[in-house]
PDB file of C-alpha atoms in Angstrom:
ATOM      1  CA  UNK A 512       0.000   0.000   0.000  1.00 74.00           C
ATOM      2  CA  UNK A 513       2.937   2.488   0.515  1.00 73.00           C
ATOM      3  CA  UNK A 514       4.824   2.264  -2.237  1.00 76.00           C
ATOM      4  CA  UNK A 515       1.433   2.402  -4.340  1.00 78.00           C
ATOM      5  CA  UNK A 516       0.335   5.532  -2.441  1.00 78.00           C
ATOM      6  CA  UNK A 517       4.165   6.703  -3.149  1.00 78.00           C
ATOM      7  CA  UNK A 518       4.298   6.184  -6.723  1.00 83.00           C
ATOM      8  CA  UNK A 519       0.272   7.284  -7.767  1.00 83.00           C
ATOM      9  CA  UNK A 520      -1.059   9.106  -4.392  1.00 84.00           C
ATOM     10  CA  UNK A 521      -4.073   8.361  -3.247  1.00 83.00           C
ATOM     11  CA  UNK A 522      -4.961   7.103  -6.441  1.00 86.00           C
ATOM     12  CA  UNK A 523      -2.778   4.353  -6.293  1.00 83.00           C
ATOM     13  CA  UNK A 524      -4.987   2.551  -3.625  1.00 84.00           C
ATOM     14  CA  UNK A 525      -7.431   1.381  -6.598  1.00 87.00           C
ATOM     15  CA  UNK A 526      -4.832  -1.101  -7.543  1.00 87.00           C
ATOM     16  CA  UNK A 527      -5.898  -2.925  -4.733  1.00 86.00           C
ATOM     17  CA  UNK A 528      -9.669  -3.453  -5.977  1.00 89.00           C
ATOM     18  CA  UNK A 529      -8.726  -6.184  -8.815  1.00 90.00           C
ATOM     19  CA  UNK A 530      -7.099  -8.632  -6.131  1.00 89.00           C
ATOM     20  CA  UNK A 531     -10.087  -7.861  -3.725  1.00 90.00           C
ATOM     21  CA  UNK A 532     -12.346  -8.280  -6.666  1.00 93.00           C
ATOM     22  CA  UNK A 533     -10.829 -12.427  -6.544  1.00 94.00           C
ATOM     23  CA  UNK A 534     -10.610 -12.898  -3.947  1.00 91.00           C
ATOM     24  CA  UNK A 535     -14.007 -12.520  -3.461  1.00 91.00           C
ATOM     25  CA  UNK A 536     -14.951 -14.403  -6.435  1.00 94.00           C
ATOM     26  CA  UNK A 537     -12.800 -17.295  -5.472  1.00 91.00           C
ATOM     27  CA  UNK A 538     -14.483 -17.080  -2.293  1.00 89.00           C
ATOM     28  CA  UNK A 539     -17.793 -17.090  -3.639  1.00 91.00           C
ATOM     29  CA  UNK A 540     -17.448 -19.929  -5.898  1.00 91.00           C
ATOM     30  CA  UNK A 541     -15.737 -22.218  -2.958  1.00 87.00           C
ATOM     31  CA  UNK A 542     -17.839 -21.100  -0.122  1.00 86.00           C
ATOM     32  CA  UNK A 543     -20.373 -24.073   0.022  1.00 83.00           C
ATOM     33  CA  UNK A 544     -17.447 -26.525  -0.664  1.00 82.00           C
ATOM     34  CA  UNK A 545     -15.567 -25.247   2.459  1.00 77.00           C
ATOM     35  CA  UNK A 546     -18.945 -25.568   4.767  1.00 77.00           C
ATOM     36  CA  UNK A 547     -19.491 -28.919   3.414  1.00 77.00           C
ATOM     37  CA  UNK A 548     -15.693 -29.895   4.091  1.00 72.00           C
ATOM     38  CA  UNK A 549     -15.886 -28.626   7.549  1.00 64.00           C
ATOM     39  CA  UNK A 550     -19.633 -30.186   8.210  1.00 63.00           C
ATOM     40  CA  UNK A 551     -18.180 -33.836   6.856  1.00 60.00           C
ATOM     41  CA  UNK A 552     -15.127 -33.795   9.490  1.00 56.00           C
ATOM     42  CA  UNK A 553     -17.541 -33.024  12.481  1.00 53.00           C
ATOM     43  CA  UNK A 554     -19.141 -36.212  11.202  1.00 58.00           C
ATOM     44  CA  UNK A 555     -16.437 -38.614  10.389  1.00 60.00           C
ATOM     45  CA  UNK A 556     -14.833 -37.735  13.792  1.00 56.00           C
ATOM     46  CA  UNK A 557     -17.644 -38.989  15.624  1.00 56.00           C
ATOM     47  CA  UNK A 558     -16.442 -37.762  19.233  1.00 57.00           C
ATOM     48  CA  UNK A 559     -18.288 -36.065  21.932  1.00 53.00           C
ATOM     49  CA  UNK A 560     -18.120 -33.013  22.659  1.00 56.00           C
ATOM     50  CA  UNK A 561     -16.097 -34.402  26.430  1.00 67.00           C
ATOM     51  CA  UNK A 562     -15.187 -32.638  29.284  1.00 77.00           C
ATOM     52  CA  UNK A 563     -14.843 -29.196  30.008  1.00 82.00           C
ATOM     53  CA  UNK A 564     -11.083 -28.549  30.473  1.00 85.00           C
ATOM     54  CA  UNK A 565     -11.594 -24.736  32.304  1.00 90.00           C
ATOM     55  CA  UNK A 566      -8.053 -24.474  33.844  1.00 92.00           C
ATOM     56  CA  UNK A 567      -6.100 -25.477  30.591  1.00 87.00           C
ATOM     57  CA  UNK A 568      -8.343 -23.611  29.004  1.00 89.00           C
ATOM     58  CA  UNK A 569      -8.010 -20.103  31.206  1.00 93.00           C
ATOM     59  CA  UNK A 570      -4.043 -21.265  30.552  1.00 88.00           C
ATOM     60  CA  UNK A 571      -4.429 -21.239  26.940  1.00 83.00           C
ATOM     61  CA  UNK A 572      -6.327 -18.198  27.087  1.00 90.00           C
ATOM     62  CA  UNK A 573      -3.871 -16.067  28.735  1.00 90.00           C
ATOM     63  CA  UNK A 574      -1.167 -17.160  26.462  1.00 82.00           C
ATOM     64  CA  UNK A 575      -3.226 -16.064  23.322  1.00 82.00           C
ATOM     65  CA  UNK A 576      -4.212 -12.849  25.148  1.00 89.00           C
ATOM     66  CA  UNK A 577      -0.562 -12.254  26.226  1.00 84.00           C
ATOM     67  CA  UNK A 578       0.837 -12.798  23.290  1.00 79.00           C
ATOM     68  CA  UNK A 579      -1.854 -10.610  20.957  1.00 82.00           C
ATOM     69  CA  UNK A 580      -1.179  -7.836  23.191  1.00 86.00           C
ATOM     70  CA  UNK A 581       2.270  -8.252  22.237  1.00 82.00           C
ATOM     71  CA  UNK A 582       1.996  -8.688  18.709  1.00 80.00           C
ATOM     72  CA  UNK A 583      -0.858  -5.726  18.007  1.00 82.00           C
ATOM     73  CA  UNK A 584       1.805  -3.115  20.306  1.00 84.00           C
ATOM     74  CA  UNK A 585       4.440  -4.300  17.996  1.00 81.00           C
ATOM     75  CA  UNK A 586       2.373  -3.339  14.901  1.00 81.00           C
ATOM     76  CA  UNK A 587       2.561   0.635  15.815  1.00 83.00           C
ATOM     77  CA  UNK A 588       5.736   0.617  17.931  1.00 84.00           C
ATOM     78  CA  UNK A 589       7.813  -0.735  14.794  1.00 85.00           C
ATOM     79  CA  UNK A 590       6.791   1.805  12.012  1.00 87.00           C
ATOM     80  CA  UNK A 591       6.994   4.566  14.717  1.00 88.00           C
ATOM     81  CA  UNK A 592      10.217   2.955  15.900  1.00 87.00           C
ATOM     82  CA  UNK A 593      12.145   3.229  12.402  1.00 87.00           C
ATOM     83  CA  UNK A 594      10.822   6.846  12.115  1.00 89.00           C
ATOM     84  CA  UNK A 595      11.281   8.523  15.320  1.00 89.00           C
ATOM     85  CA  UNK A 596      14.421   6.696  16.603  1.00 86.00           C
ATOM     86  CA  UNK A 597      16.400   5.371  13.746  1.00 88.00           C
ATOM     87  CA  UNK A 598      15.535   8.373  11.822  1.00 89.00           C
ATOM     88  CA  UNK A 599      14.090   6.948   8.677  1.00 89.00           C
ATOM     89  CA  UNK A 600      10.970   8.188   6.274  1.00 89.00           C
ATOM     90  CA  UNK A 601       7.595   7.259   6.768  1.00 87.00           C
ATOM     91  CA  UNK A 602       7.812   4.855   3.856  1.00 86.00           C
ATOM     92  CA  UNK A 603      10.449   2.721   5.187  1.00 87.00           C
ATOM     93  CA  UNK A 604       8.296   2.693   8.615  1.00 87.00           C
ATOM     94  CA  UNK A 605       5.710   1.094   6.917  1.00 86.00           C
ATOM     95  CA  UNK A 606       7.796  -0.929   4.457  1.00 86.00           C
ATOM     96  CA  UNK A 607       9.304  -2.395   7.457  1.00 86.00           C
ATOM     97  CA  UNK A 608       5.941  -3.107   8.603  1.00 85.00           C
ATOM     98  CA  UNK A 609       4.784  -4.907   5.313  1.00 84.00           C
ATOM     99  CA  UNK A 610       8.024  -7.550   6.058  1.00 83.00           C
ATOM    100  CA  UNK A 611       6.822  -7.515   9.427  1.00 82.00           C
ATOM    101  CA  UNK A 612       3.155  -9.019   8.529  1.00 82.00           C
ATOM    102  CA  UNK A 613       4.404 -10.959   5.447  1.00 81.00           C
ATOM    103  CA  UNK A 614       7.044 -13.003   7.584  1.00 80.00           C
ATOM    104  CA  UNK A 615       5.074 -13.013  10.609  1.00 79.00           C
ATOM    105  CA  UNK A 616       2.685 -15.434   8.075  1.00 79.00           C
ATOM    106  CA  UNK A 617       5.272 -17.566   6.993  1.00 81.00           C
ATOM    107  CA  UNK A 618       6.908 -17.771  10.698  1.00 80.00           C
ATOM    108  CA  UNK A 619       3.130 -19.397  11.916  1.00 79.00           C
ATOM    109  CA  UNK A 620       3.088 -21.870   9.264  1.00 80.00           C
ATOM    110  CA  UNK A 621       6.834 -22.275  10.051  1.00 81.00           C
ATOM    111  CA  UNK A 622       6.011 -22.932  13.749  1.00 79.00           C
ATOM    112  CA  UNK A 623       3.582 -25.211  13.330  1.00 80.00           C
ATOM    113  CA  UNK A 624       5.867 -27.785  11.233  1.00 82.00           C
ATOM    114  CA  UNK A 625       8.146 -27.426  14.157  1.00 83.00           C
ATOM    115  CA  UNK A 626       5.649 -27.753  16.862  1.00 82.00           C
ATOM    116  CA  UNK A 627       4.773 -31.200  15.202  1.00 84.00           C
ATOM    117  CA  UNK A 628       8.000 -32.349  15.243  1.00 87.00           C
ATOM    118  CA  UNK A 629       9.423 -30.638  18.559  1.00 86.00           C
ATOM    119  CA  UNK A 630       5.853 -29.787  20.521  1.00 84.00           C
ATOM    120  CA  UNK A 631       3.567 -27.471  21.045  1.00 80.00           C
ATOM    121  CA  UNK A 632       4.677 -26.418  24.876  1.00 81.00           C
ATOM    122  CA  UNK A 633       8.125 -26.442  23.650  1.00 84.00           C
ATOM    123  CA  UNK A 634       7.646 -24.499  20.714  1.00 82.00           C
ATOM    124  CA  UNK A 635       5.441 -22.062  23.123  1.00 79.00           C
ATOM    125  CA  UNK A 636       8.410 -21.752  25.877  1.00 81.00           C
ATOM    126  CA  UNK A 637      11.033 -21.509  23.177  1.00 81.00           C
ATOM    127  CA  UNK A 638       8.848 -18.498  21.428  1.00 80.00           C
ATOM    128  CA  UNK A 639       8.076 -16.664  24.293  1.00 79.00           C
ATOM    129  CA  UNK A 640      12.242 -16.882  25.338  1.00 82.00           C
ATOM    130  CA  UNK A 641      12.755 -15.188  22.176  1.00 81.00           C
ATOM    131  CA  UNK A 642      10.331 -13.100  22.592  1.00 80.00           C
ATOM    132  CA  UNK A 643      11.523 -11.398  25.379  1.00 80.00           C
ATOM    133  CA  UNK A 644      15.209 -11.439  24.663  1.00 83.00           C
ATOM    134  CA  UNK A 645      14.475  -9.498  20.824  1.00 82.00           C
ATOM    135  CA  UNK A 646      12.455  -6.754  22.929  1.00 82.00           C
ATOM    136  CA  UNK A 647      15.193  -6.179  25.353  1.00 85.00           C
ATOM    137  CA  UNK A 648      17.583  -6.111  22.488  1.00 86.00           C
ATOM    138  CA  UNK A 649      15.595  -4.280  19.940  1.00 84.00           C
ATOM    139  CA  UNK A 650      14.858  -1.570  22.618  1.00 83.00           C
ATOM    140  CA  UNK A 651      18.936  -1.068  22.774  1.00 87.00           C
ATOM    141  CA  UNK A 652      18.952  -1.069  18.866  1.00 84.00           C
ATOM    142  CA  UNK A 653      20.895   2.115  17.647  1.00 82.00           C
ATOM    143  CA  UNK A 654      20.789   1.864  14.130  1.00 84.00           C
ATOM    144  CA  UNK A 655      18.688   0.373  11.415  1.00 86.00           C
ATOM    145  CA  UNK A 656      21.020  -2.903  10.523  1.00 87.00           C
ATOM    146  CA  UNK A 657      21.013  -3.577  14.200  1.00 86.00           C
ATOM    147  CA  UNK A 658      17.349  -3.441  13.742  1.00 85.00           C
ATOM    148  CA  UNK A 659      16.812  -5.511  10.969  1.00 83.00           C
ATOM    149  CA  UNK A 660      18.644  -8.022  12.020  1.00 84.00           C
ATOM    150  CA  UNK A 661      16.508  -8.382  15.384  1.00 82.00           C
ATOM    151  CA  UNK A 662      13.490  -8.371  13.831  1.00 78.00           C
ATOM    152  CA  UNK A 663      13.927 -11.616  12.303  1.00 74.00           C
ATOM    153  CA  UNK A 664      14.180 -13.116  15.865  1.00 72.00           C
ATOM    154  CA  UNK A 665      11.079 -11.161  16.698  1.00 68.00           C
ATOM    155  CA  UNK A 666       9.127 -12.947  14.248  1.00 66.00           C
ATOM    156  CA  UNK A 667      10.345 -16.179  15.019  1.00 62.00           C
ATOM    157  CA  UNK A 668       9.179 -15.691  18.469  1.00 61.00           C
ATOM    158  CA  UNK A 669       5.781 -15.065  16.964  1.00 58.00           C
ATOM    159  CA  UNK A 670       5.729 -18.896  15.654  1.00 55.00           C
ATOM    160  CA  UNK A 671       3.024 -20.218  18.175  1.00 53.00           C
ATOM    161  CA  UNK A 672       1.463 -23.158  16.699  1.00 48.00           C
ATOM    162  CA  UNK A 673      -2.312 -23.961  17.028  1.00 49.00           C
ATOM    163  CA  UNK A 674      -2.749 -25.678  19.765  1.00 49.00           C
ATOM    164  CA  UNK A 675      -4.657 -29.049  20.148  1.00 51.00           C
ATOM    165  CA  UNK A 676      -6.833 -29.026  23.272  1.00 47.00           C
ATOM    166  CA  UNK A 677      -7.356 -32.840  24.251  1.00 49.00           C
ATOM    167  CA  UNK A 678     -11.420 -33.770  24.137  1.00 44.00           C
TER     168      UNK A 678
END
């Protein structure tokens, strides 16, 4: 979106409308197929609904909260980081932001490979490690290589699997 808005102004937000315009399309067309797909797993499974787990589940919870809280400050602090602090324009603030989300993506799909093989509390305790470590460090950051380099740590840390809750 920045370097559209950049290169054509304000303008150049219309170039998003042809990828929303699949999107939509695509999700149109599949729609019924993914309710069905989802309706026909429910059934195969054939498990009841169990137990009510509320102390795992209060666990869980806090983790997700902790970690969203986390992850949402991150999306302002970073752009404003780059542009008050390291002294660099607007547009790398939110080109740095861009990475951010796009390997933040890949890191979760990325995590949850490795919580398979590794698992899930272990992937959790060894994300939340890094977590705090790249904060400390990032804080201390002086200039924008320094930076860059400890974001990719920061996103790692933001590999938390989905987590399987036992029925």
């Amino acid at each position: 979106m920045t370097a559209a808005v950049s290169i054509f102004g304000l303008a150049g937000t219309l170039i998003f409308i042809l990828p929303e315009i699949i999107i939509c399309i695509l999700l149109k067309k599949y729609y019924n197929d993914l309710k069905n797909l989802n309706g026909n797993i429910a059934q195969k499974s054939g498990k009841s609904a169990g137990v009510d787990q509320w102390r795992p589940f209060m666990r869980l919870t806090a983790v997700v909260i902790g970690r969203s809280i986390i992850f949402h400050g991150f999306n302002t602090f970073l752009a404003l980081y780059w542009i008050h602090e390291l002294g660099q324009s607007e547009a790398v603030g939110n080109t740095v932001l861009s990475v951010y989300y796009a390997i933040s993506a890949v890191s979760v799909l990325i995590g949850g490979k490795l919580a398979d093989t590794f698992g899930y509390r272990t992937m959790i305790k060894i994300s939340f490690a890094m977590l705090l470590t790249t904060i400390i460090l990032l804080t201390l950051a002086e200039n924008i290589y320094a930076a860059a380099i400890l974001i990719l740590p920061l996103l790692v840390s933001f590999t938390l699997p989905p987590v399987k809750i036992k029925t």
